[in-house]
């Protein structure tokens, strides 16, 4: 819940403007029930003098961890200032959002923001981590913003660690193993890890949800002693329970009171699986008795392996509560593990600035970049960090590419396989993923802007026309790579859609011949060479002069042929912005109402 508090007519009008701009909030004028508003609201937005705001909230300030976000806006809507709970309460973020709605200036005064440093207290909410501190958090955060020597330990891989790794301040040293950190060399240690370390009173730990615990027990296990022994066991094994993402057990135990209470108290889900599901796992410590009762030779181990899609970090460990036995096992979620990993990145059509933000971060973090040198500008590899190995795959066959990546994967390093455009469109990644699957590698795809999108932008054209052309065909002509009979160009041409033809400049004669079976000779064509590159060239012609255009300009590689009447079209209007068209965000106005000015 958010409330706008105002004391003047001008403030009231500004508040209504914010609501009309999409802000979900209630407007209250000169309230008396501040204690209730303070308790019930996530954010309080004051419009008026800052002094009035400060005096009215002062009696209710308690703790930045629990206080609502408070924003103050001047009555003219020129400045938006977070007053309290800038990071933890989200006041800074809300102030920036409100400023954009109003065209105002956000006034952010927190040191980490003005210094362009990480907001350490905001990282948990941003990246779904849990935080614990071995010393005085305020003093440690002050050490960071004051530029004191800091160690950053990353023993996980997720969106948050990628952000930290690629936005590293100059006073921060990066470590990938806790054993390599010498606490005596640093005034602050920031550790993103599920493991326990004794770094004295100078560490801030962030716990990613990357551990999965499998559990099994005899019926009616006493909870309090079970929980204590489990926590003691985690402590002895050197892992933090704050990094637990889930608990798992066999379906037979889904209603076990101790397990249900643990799930509720620790606020992590309890998942259960059939004996058949768990029996597929070859566990290190099988039990025939457990197999007879549940169908699985090891409930705890198999559950942890199933949840994490990984081998075990902690094998089956036994515990005893009164006359009852229980077991647990732990595995690291394979997606978070800081081991060898391949990110297949779409480079976009060529311009280094058209790569996605995530793609750029991956290039900045990579230990090895293998890029398609015949199609991707080398300038994109300039994002690589010092020490990163960069190689072109232009002269490599498939197995040589895979062996080149394997050198780095086996060392637990991050590899970026950089493909042109979007790697899922004629990117030849399927055969690479096939081998990665066989080798059990972890990989992910970051999409990129395809050349057909760059062509539309360069041509200043929308490739669809309302009620005339509603289909875009991405295809290629038949050259050395055979095309299925149903996808021959002359068959696709029957639809008269906008057609974007890849990898076909060298067979322009055949392309023109097949398209002319259905497209009129005067159909607009754009032959696009090296879209968004420095030496980009675009040749407009008609279908009957396609071959002539290609041959006269000696076009062969990195050329996209676009065919269709949508090129340069300006006719036809969609219903989206028609005043009479009703959709989820706007009620249409009937024609007779418009005629009468209603």
XYZ file of C-alpha atoms in Angstrom:
598
model
C 0.000 0.000 0.000
C 1.227 3.506 -0.893
C -0.231 6.810 0.264
C 0.290 10.340 -1.058
C 0.055 12.991 1.663
C -0.546 16.608 0.683
C -1.516 19.852 2.424
C -2.366 22.210 -0.455
C -4.475 22.525 -3.590
C -1.348 22.559 -5.742
C -0.105 19.412 -4.023
C -3.504 17.793 -4.522
C -3.355 18.481 -8.265
C 0.154 17.013 -8.484
C -0.989 13.922 -6.585
C -3.815 13.412 -9.081
C -1.309 13.733 -11.934
C 0.742 10.923 -10.422
C -2.331 8.699 -10.151
C -3.267 9.480 -13.763
C 0.304 8.583 -14.775
C -0.226 5.080 -13.402
C 0.928 5.292 -9.782
C -1.123 3.000 -7.551
C -1.676 5.012 -4.391
C -4.288 6.639 -2.165
C -4.394 10.429 -1.727
C -4.941 11.854 1.777
C -5.044 15.535 2.647
C -3.651 16.721 6.006
C -4.085 13.388 7.818
C -4.217 12.973 11.595
C -3.683 9.204 11.786
C 0.062 9.053 11.072
C 0.574 6.093 13.384
C -1.849 4.018 11.300
C -0.397 5.219 7.990
C 3.119 4.399 9.196
C 2.117 0.869 10.156
C 0.053 0.031 7.064
C 2.006 1.554 4.178
C 4.973 0.345 2.197
C 5.639 3.928 1.075
C 4.520 7.414 2.119
C 4.839 10.139 -0.519
C 4.715 13.682 0.868
C 4.032 16.644 -1.415
C 5.140 19.940 0.082
C 8.021 21.385 2.078
C 10.667 18.919 3.254
C 10.593 20.396 6.765
C 6.904 19.533 7.166
C 7.607 15.971 6.069
C 10.482 15.589 8.547
C 8.504 16.950 11.504
C 5.529 14.700 10.778
C 7.478 11.446 10.466
C 10.036 12.095 13.236
C 8.019 10.529 16.101
C 7.618 7.262 14.189
C 11.180 6.580 13.013
C 12.497 3.295 14.437
C 14.713 1.209 12.154
C 15.660 1.363 8.475
C 14.924 -2.358 8.279
C 11.253 -1.838 9.155
C 10.404 1.815 8.423
C 8.419 2.425 5.224
C 9.973 4.291 2.323
C 9.364 8.033 2.658
C 9.550 10.375 -0.343
C 9.189 14.145 -0.431
C 8.202 16.058 -3.594
C 8.000 19.835 -3.809
C 4.557 21.160 -4.741
C 5.779 22.266 -8.178
C 6.956 18.740 -8.996
C 10.567 19.700 -9.716
C 12.460 17.580 -7.180
C 11.843 14.106 -5.745
C 13.880 13.206 -2.656
C 14.030 9.964 -0.655
C 13.901 10.866 3.028
C 14.287 7.509 4.814
C 14.673 3.825 3.874
C 16.494 4.636 0.664
C 17.882 1.152 0.073
C 16.092 -1.416 2.225
C 12.711 0.272 1.954
C 13.108 1.053 -1.737
C 12.792 4.846 -1.416
C 15.650 5.526 -3.845
C 14.150 3.282 -6.497
C 10.679 4.757 -5.974
C 12.051 8.310 -6.202
C 13.641 7.548 -9.566
C 10.414 5.965 -10.804
C 8.306 8.955 -9.722
C 10.781 11.362 -11.317
C 10.380 9.657 -14.679
C 6.589 9.913 -14.457
C 6.811 13.656 -13.775
C 9.902 14.735 -15.682
C 11.409 15.776 -12.338
C 14.914 15.593 -10.861
C 15.554 12.786 -8.346
C 17.688 13.940 -5.412
C 19.594 10.861 -4.231
C 22.047 11.476 -1.390
C 23.127 7.995 -0.230
C 26.904 7.728 -0.615
C 26.940 4.401 -2.459
C 24.621 5.797 -5.138
C 26.412 9.110 -5.575
C 29.766 7.261 -5.660
C 28.406 4.647 -8.105
C 29.217 1.845 -5.668
C 27.202 -1.248 -4.792
C 24.431 -0.647 -2.258
C 25.461 -3.503 0.025
C 22.275 -3.475 2.092
C 20.122 -3.643 -1.061
C 21.856 -6.648 -2.651
C 19.798 -9.339 -0.840
C 16.454 -8.033 -2.088
C 17.831 -7.398 -5.559
C 19.331 -10.858 -6.080
C 17.305 -13.068 -3.714
C 20.186 -13.584 -1.299
C 20.148 -13.698 2.498
C 22.665 -11.610 4.404
C 24.557 -12.164 7.631
C 27.383 -10.122 9.073
C 30.259 -11.157 11.330
C 30.843 -7.605 12.572
C 29.207 -4.190 12.725
C 27.330 -3.841 9.431
C 27.223 -0.043 9.496
C 30.987 0.215 10.001
C 31.735 -2.362 7.314
C 29.486 -0.572 4.819
C 31.237 2.692 5.691
C 34.594 1.037 5.004
C 33.343 0.028 1.567
C 31.998 3.430 0.511
C 35.168 5.079 1.861
C 37.275 2.990 -0.507
C 38.978 0.750 2.047
C 40.690 -2.351 0.680
C 38.015 -4.996 0.062
C 38.051 -8.665 -0.949
C 35.167 -10.051 -3.000
C 34.720 -13.820 -2.741
C 32.443 -15.438 -5.335
C 31.659 -19.121 -4.794
C 28.387 -19.090 -6.696
C 27.326 -18.103 -10.192
C 24.055 -16.241 -10.733
C 22.753 -12.892 -11.943
C 24.069 -11.138 -8.846
C 27.618 -12.475 -9.041
C 27.734 -11.579 -12.736
C 26.766 -8.015 -11.824
C 29.426 -7.748 -9.103
C 32.122 -9.305 -11.255
C 31.555 -6.883 -14.124
C 31.068 -3.750 -11.976
C 34.176 -4.180 -9.830
C 35.327 -0.975 -8.035
C 39.053 -0.232 -8.121
C 39.535 -0.932 -4.392
C 38.057 -4.459 -4.614
C 40.060 -7.638 -5.327
C 38.256 -10.689 -6.722
C 38.677 -14.225 -5.339
C 36.993 -17.447 -6.462
C 38.085 -19.638 -3.522
C 37.738 -18.839 0.155
C 41.070 -20.467 0.948
C 42.812 -17.838 -1.193
C 41.565 -14.904 0.914
C 43.950 -13.632 3.594
C 41.762 -11.632 6.021
C 44.771 -9.709 7.302
C 45.153 -8.004 3.928
C 41.661 -6.481 3.905
C 39.407 -4.243 5.963
C 36.262 -5.766 4.473
C 35.438 -9.143 2.948
C 32.270 -9.505 0.868
C 31.501 -13.194 0.385
C 28.794 -14.666 -1.835
C 29.001 -18.278 -0.764
C 27.049 -21.111 0.868
C 30.140 -22.076 2.872
C 31.168 -21.006 6.376
C 34.437 -19.135 6.874
C 36.073 -17.490 9.857
C 37.007 -14.071 8.535
C 36.839 -12.436 11.958
C 34.614 -9.390 12.352
C 35.210 -7.932 8.899
C 32.924 -10.039 6.670
C 29.508 -9.544 5.098
C 28.151 -12.870 3.868
C 25.479 -13.200 1.200
C 23.833 -16.611 0.962
C 22.402 -17.526 -2.461
C 19.612 -20.165 -2.459
C 21.807 -22.872 -3.979
C 21.676 -25.861 -1.614
C 19.095 -28.648 -1.578
C 18.721 -30.999 1.376
C 17.224 -34.457 1.113
C 15.767 -35.789 4.373
C 14.356 -39.068 5.629
C 13.271 -40.341 9.044
C 11.310 -42.772 11.137
C 7.752 -41.763 11.912
C 6.906 -39.066 14.513
C 10.339 -37.502 14.818
C 10.570 -34.888 17.613
C 11.074 -31.508 15.944
C 13.152 -29.418 18.378
C 15.970 -31.927 18.773
C 15.843 -32.780 15.063
C 16.279 -29.121 14.111
C 19.135 -28.646 16.591
C 21.022 -31.690 15.322
C 20.474 -30.611 11.716
C 21.883 -27.141 12.424
C 24.827 -28.653 14.312
C 25.473 -30.964 11.370
C 25.461 -28.086 8.882
C 27.863 -26.181 11.127
C 30.245 -29.143 11.292
C 30.068 -29.642 7.522
C 30.796 -25.952 6.943
C 27.605 -24.907 5.140
C 25.064 -22.204 5.921
C 21.377 -23.156 6.296
C 20.591 -19.697 4.880
C 21.609 -21.045 1.462
C 19.016 -23.813 1.533
C 16.612 -23.481 -1.386
C 14.442 -26.530 -0.685
C 13.926 -29.729 1.268
C 13.093 -33.024 -0.400
C 11.808 -36.400 0.719
C 9.861 -39.418 -0.485
C 6.096 -39.134 -0.976
C 5.576 -41.545 1.910
C 6.903 -38.829 4.263
C 5.083 -35.811 2.835
C 2.954 -35.392 5.968
C 5.733 -35.978 8.512
C 5.089 -33.256 11.176
C 8.784 -32.532 11.817
C 9.429 -31.992 8.100
C 6.376 -29.770 7.660
C 7.338 -27.665 10.676
C 10.931 -27.315 9.440
C 9.679 -26.155 6.042
C 7.387 -23.585 7.657
C 9.910 -22.299 10.197
C 12.790 -22.004 7.728
C 10.470 -20.670 5.006
C 11.668 -23.084 2.341
C 9.495 -25.482 0.323
C 9.238 -29.181 1.126
C 9.047 -31.220 -2.066
C 8.283 -34.906 -2.213
C 8.808 -37.538 -4.877
C 7.608 -41.025 -5.640
C 9.815 -43.994 -4.933
C 9.979 -44.628 -8.680
C 11.393 -41.143 -9.316
C 14.038 -41.508 -6.627
C 14.947 -45.075 -7.592
C 16.533 -43.766 -10.818
C 19.459 -42.344 -8.849
C 22.504 -44.434 -8.022
C 23.149 -43.308 -4.458
C 26.562 -43.683 -2.755
C 25.122 -45.289 0.396
C 22.235 -47.600 -0.570
C 20.037 -49.401 1.944
C 18.008 -52.470 1.010
C 15.698 -51.916 3.953
C 14.908 -48.383 2.784
C 14.390 -49.696 -0.757
C 11.822 -52.225 0.505
C 9.904 -49.529 2.392
C 10.055 -46.626 -0.079
C 11.124 -47.955 -3.467
C 14.394 -45.980 -3.293
C 17.675 -47.221 -1.853
C 18.405 -43.800 -0.347
C 15.688 -41.206 0.227
C 17.907 -38.381 1.500
C 20.650 -38.786 -1.102
C 18.323 -39.344 -4.054
C 16.090 -36.396 -3.081
C 19.048 -34.012 -2.834
C 20.463 -35.208 -6.165
C 17.067 -34.896 -7.839
C 16.437 -31.361 -6.573
C 19.934 -30.113 -7.432
C 20.398 -32.040 -10.690
C 23.874 -32.707 -9.363
C 26.065 -35.055 -7.383
C 26.224 -34.789 -3.600
C 28.123 -32.211 -1.593
C 27.343 -34.054 1.660
C 26.545 -37.758 1.528
C 23.987 -39.415 3.781
C 24.493 -38.377 7.378
C 22.639 -40.126 10.203
C 21.157 -38.591 13.329
C 19.260 -39.906 16.350
C 16.464 -38.228 18.308
C 15.334 -40.320 21.293
C 14.552 -43.701 19.720
C 14.052 -42.299 16.190
C 16.570 -42.105 13.358
C 16.804 -39.516 10.600
C 19.117 -38.918 7.648
C 20.042 -35.931 5.530
C 22.173 -35.257 2.457
C 22.985 -32.007 0.638
C 23.742 -31.106 -2.988
C 24.607 -27.832 -4.727
C 22.156 -26.683 -7.376
C 23.979 -27.272 -10.630
C 22.791 -23.947 -12.058
C 24.595 -21.996 -9.311
C 27.769 -24.021 -9.171
C 30.894 -22.070 -10.016
C 32.303 -24.660 -12.357
C 32.880 -24.765 -16.087
C 30.058 -23.020 -17.943
C 29.334 -22.008 -21.536
C 27.229 -18.971 -22.364
C 26.183 -18.921 -26.019
C 25.768 -15.214 -26.727
C 24.051 -13.511 -29.634
C 26.355 -10.710 -30.776
C 23.643 -8.863 -32.647
C 23.984 -7.805 -36.292
C 27.397 -6.163 -35.941
C 27.368 -2.830 -34.115
C 29.054 -3.477 -30.723
C 26.471 -1.253 -29.037
C 23.615 -3.492 -30.190
C 24.624 -6.441 -28.030
C 22.297 -6.956 -25.047
C 23.275 -5.699 -21.597
C 23.487 -9.300 -20.386
C 25.564 -10.301 -23.406
C 27.997 -7.483 -22.678
C 28.266 -8.549 -19.029
C 29.029 -12.094 -20.120
C 31.823 -10.872 -22.392
C 33.217 -8.785 -19.543
C 33.215 -11.762 -17.164
C 34.423 -14.457 -19.587
C 37.715 -16.292 -19.176
C 37.608 -17.495 -22.793
C 35.776 -16.005 -25.784
C 35.417 -18.083 -28.940
C 33.831 -15.845 -31.553
C 32.657 -16.468 -35.112
C 35.429 -14.420 -36.686
C 34.043 -14.512 -40.220
C 30.729 -12.984 -39.111
C 31.285 -11.115 -35.829
C 33.319 -7.862 -35.701
C 36.388 -8.264 -33.498
C 35.497 -4.964 -31.793
C 32.919 -6.869 -29.756
C 35.704 -8.776 -28.034
C 37.097 -5.481 -26.715
C 34.697 -5.938 -23.792
C 36.921 -8.806 -22.573
C 38.639 -8.387 -19.210
C 42.443 -8.483 -18.865
C 43.646 -12.084 -18.955
C 40.725 -13.354 -21.027
C 41.771 -15.536 -23.973
C 40.078 -14.539 -27.256
C 40.083 -16.789 -30.328
C 38.295 -16.839 -33.680
C 36.492 -20.006 -34.753
C 36.612 -19.050 -38.447
C 39.234 -21.683 -39.277
C 37.987 -24.369 -36.867
C 35.786 -27.377 -37.541
C 33.216 -28.500 -34.969
C 35.426 -30.798 -32.904
C 38.286 -28.315 -32.821
C 35.869 -25.689 -31.477
C 34.666 -28.088 -28.787
C 38.197 -29.115 -27.805
C 39.204 -25.449 -27.628
C 36.360 -24.742 -25.198
C 37.061 -27.934 -23.244
C 40.513 -26.640 -22.236
C 38.793 -23.919 -20.231
C 35.638 -25.776 -19.188
C 37.666 -28.484 -17.447
C 39.374 -25.775 -15.384
C 36.013 -24.511 -14.117
C 36.096 -21.306 -16.171
C 33.431 -19.220 -17.917
C 33.325 -19.530 -21.706
C 31.441 -17.257 -24.090
C 30.669 -18.727 -27.503
C 29.913 -15.580 -29.483
C 27.668 -15.987 -32.530
C 26.389 -13.400 -34.975
C 22.833 -12.035 -34.722
C 20.638 -14.311 -32.661
C 22.368 -17.689 -32.236
C 19.074 -19.569 -32.594
C 18.621 -18.377 -36.203
C 21.076 -20.154 -38.529
C 23.597 -20.105 -35.703
C 24.802 -23.715 -36.078
C 24.595 -24.120 -32.304
C 22.517 -27.310 -32.357
C 25.498 -29.558 -33.060
C 27.516 -27.806 -30.355
C 24.732 -28.289 -27.802
C 24.456 -31.936 -28.834
C 28.076 -32.528 -27.832
C 27.708 -30.412 -24.684
C 24.759 -32.589 -23.660
C 26.799 -35.734 -24.259
C 29.673 -34.333 -22.211
C 27.335 -33.230 -19.406
C 28.226 -29.554 -19.736
C 26.243 -26.673 -18.298
C 25.311 -23.970 -20.817
C 22.806 -21.204 -21.468
C 21.774 -19.020 -24.423
C 21.632 -15.224 -24.344
C 19.591 -14.082 -27.362
C 20.675 -11.303 -29.691
C 19.183 -8.913 -32.228
C 18.826 -10.663 -35.570
C 19.743 -9.042 -38.884
C 16.101 -9.088 -40.026
C 15.311 -6.730 -37.137
C 18.284 -4.549 -38.005
C 17.058 -4.502 -41.618
C 13.617 -3.248 -40.582
C 15.250 -0.469 -38.562
C 17.667 0.511 -41.337
C 14.857 0.531 -43.912
C 12.582 2.481 -41.545
C 9.942 -0.092 -42.318
C 7.409 -2.114 -40.388
C 7.478 -5.579 -41.938
C 3.742 -6.104 -41.414
C 0.808 -4.161 -42.893
C -2.562 -4.257 -41.085
C -4.983 -6.604 -42.867
C -2.572 -7.104 -45.813
C 0.711 -8.630 -44.615
C 0.752 -10.246 -41.181
C 3.516 -12.814 -41.624
C 7.295 -12.516 -41.742
C 9.151 -15.487 -43.215
C 12.756 -16.115 -42.163
C 14.333 -18.562 -44.598
C 17.208 -19.270 -46.980
C 17.601 -20.423 -50.551
C 18.707 -23.928 -51.412
C 22.437 -24.089 -51.998
C 24.805 -26.678 -50.585
C 22.382 -27.030 -47.680
C 19.271 -28.766 -49.024
C 15.808 -27.405 -48.256
C 12.783 -29.607 -47.474
C 10.406 -29.772 -50.427
C 7.622 -28.059 -48.467
C 9.956 -25.115 -47.700
C 11.185 -24.407 -51.219
C 11.133 -20.670 -51.923
C 8.509 -20.924 -54.653
C 6.134 -22.572 -52.155
C 6.770 -20.057 -49.380
C 6.259 -17.278 -51.933
C 2.592 -18.210 -52.323
C 1.728 -16.234 -49.179
C 3.247 -12.979 -50.534
C 4.498 -12.332 -46.989
C 7.500 -10.227 -46.097
C 10.382 -12.598 -46.745
C 13.831 -12.254 -45.165
C 16.256 -14.525 -46.981
C 19.551 -15.377 -45.294
C 22.759 -16.857 -46.717
C 21.583 -16.641 -50.314
C 23.337 -13.795 -52.142
C 25.540 -16.317 -53.956
C 22.452 -18.017 -55.432
C 20.545 -14.837 -56.298
C 19.616 -16.185 -59.761
C 17.774 -19.131 -58.251
C 16.176 -16.964 -55.545
C 14.818 -14.481 -58.083
C 13.530 -17.233 -60.342
C 11.610 -18.991 -57.567
C 10.114 -15.841 -56.060
C 8.846 -14.591 -59.425
C 6.487 -17.568 -59.580
C 4.206 -15.630 -57.185
C 5.579 -12.160 -56.364
C 5.014 -9.460 -59.030
C 8.222 -8.290 -60.799
C 7.814 -4.796 -59.305
C 7.817 -6.109 -55.708
C 10.162 -3.972 -53.562
C 13.444 -5.623 -52.556
C 16.212 -4.481 -50.202
C 19.614 -6.140 -50.433
C 21.316 -5.446 -47.098
C 25.075 -5.897 -46.749
C 26.769 -5.934 -43.324
C 23.849 -4.398 -41.475
C 24.953 -2.014 -38.664
C 28.654 -2.551 -39.496
C 30.784 0.489 -40.317
C 30.714 -0.462 -44.008
C 26.969 -1.174 -44.152
C 25.409 -0.891 -47.606
C 21.719 -1.142 -48.538
C 20.619 -1.465 -52.150
C 16.949 -0.955 -52.998
C 15.617 -2.534 -56.164
C 12.674 -4.543 -57.450
C 12.417 -8.300 -57.662
C 13.067 -8.380 -61.401
C 16.397 -6.538 -60.880
C 17.574 -8.520 -57.841
C 20.234 -10.527 -59.706
C 21.561 -7.437 -61.442
C 21.850 -5.583 -58.112
C 23.688 -8.440 -56.396
C 26.115 -9.005 -59.277
C 26.892 -5.331 -59.904
C 27.830 -4.851 -56.249
C 29.668 -8.180 -55.902
C 27.599 -9.227 -52.870
C 28.211 -12.691 -51.418
C 28.608 -13.002 -47.636
C 26.885 -11.208 -44.708
C 24.010 -10.223 -46.995
C 20.291 -10.361 -46.172
C 17.678 -10.102 -48.929
C 14.316 -8.633 -47.890
C 11.346 -9.008 -50.249
C 7.813 -7.648 -49.937
C 5.462 -4.713 -50.296
C 5.961 -3.776 -46.626
C 9.330 -2.198 -47.504
C 8.906 1.603 -47.275
C 5.136 1.169 -46.875
C 3.240 3.918 -45.059
C -0.370 2.863 -45.718
C -2.720 1.013 -43.382
C -3.466 1.731 -39.738
C -3.636 -0.746 -36.889
C -6.547 -0.815 -34.461
C -4.210 -0.433 -31.480
C -4.381 3.379 -31.368
C -7.844 3.792 -32.902
C -9.948 5.839 -30.430
C -12.843 3.382 -30.806
C -10.721 0.309 -30.035
C -11.076 -1.095 -26.513
C -8.274 -3.060 -24.883
C -7.019 -3.857 -21.399
C -5.580 -0.391 -20.784
C -8.111 1.864 -22.527
C -11.862 2.038 -23.058
C -12.780 2.808 -26.671
C -14.921 5.852 -27.524
C -17.945 5.261 -29.731
C -18.100 7.174 -33.011
C -21.271 9.093 -32.055
C -19.635 10.211 -28.796
C -16.650 11.599 -30.701
C -18.957 13.458 -33.081
C -20.627 15.213 -30.139
C -17.303 15.986 -28.444
C -18.031 13.745 -25.491
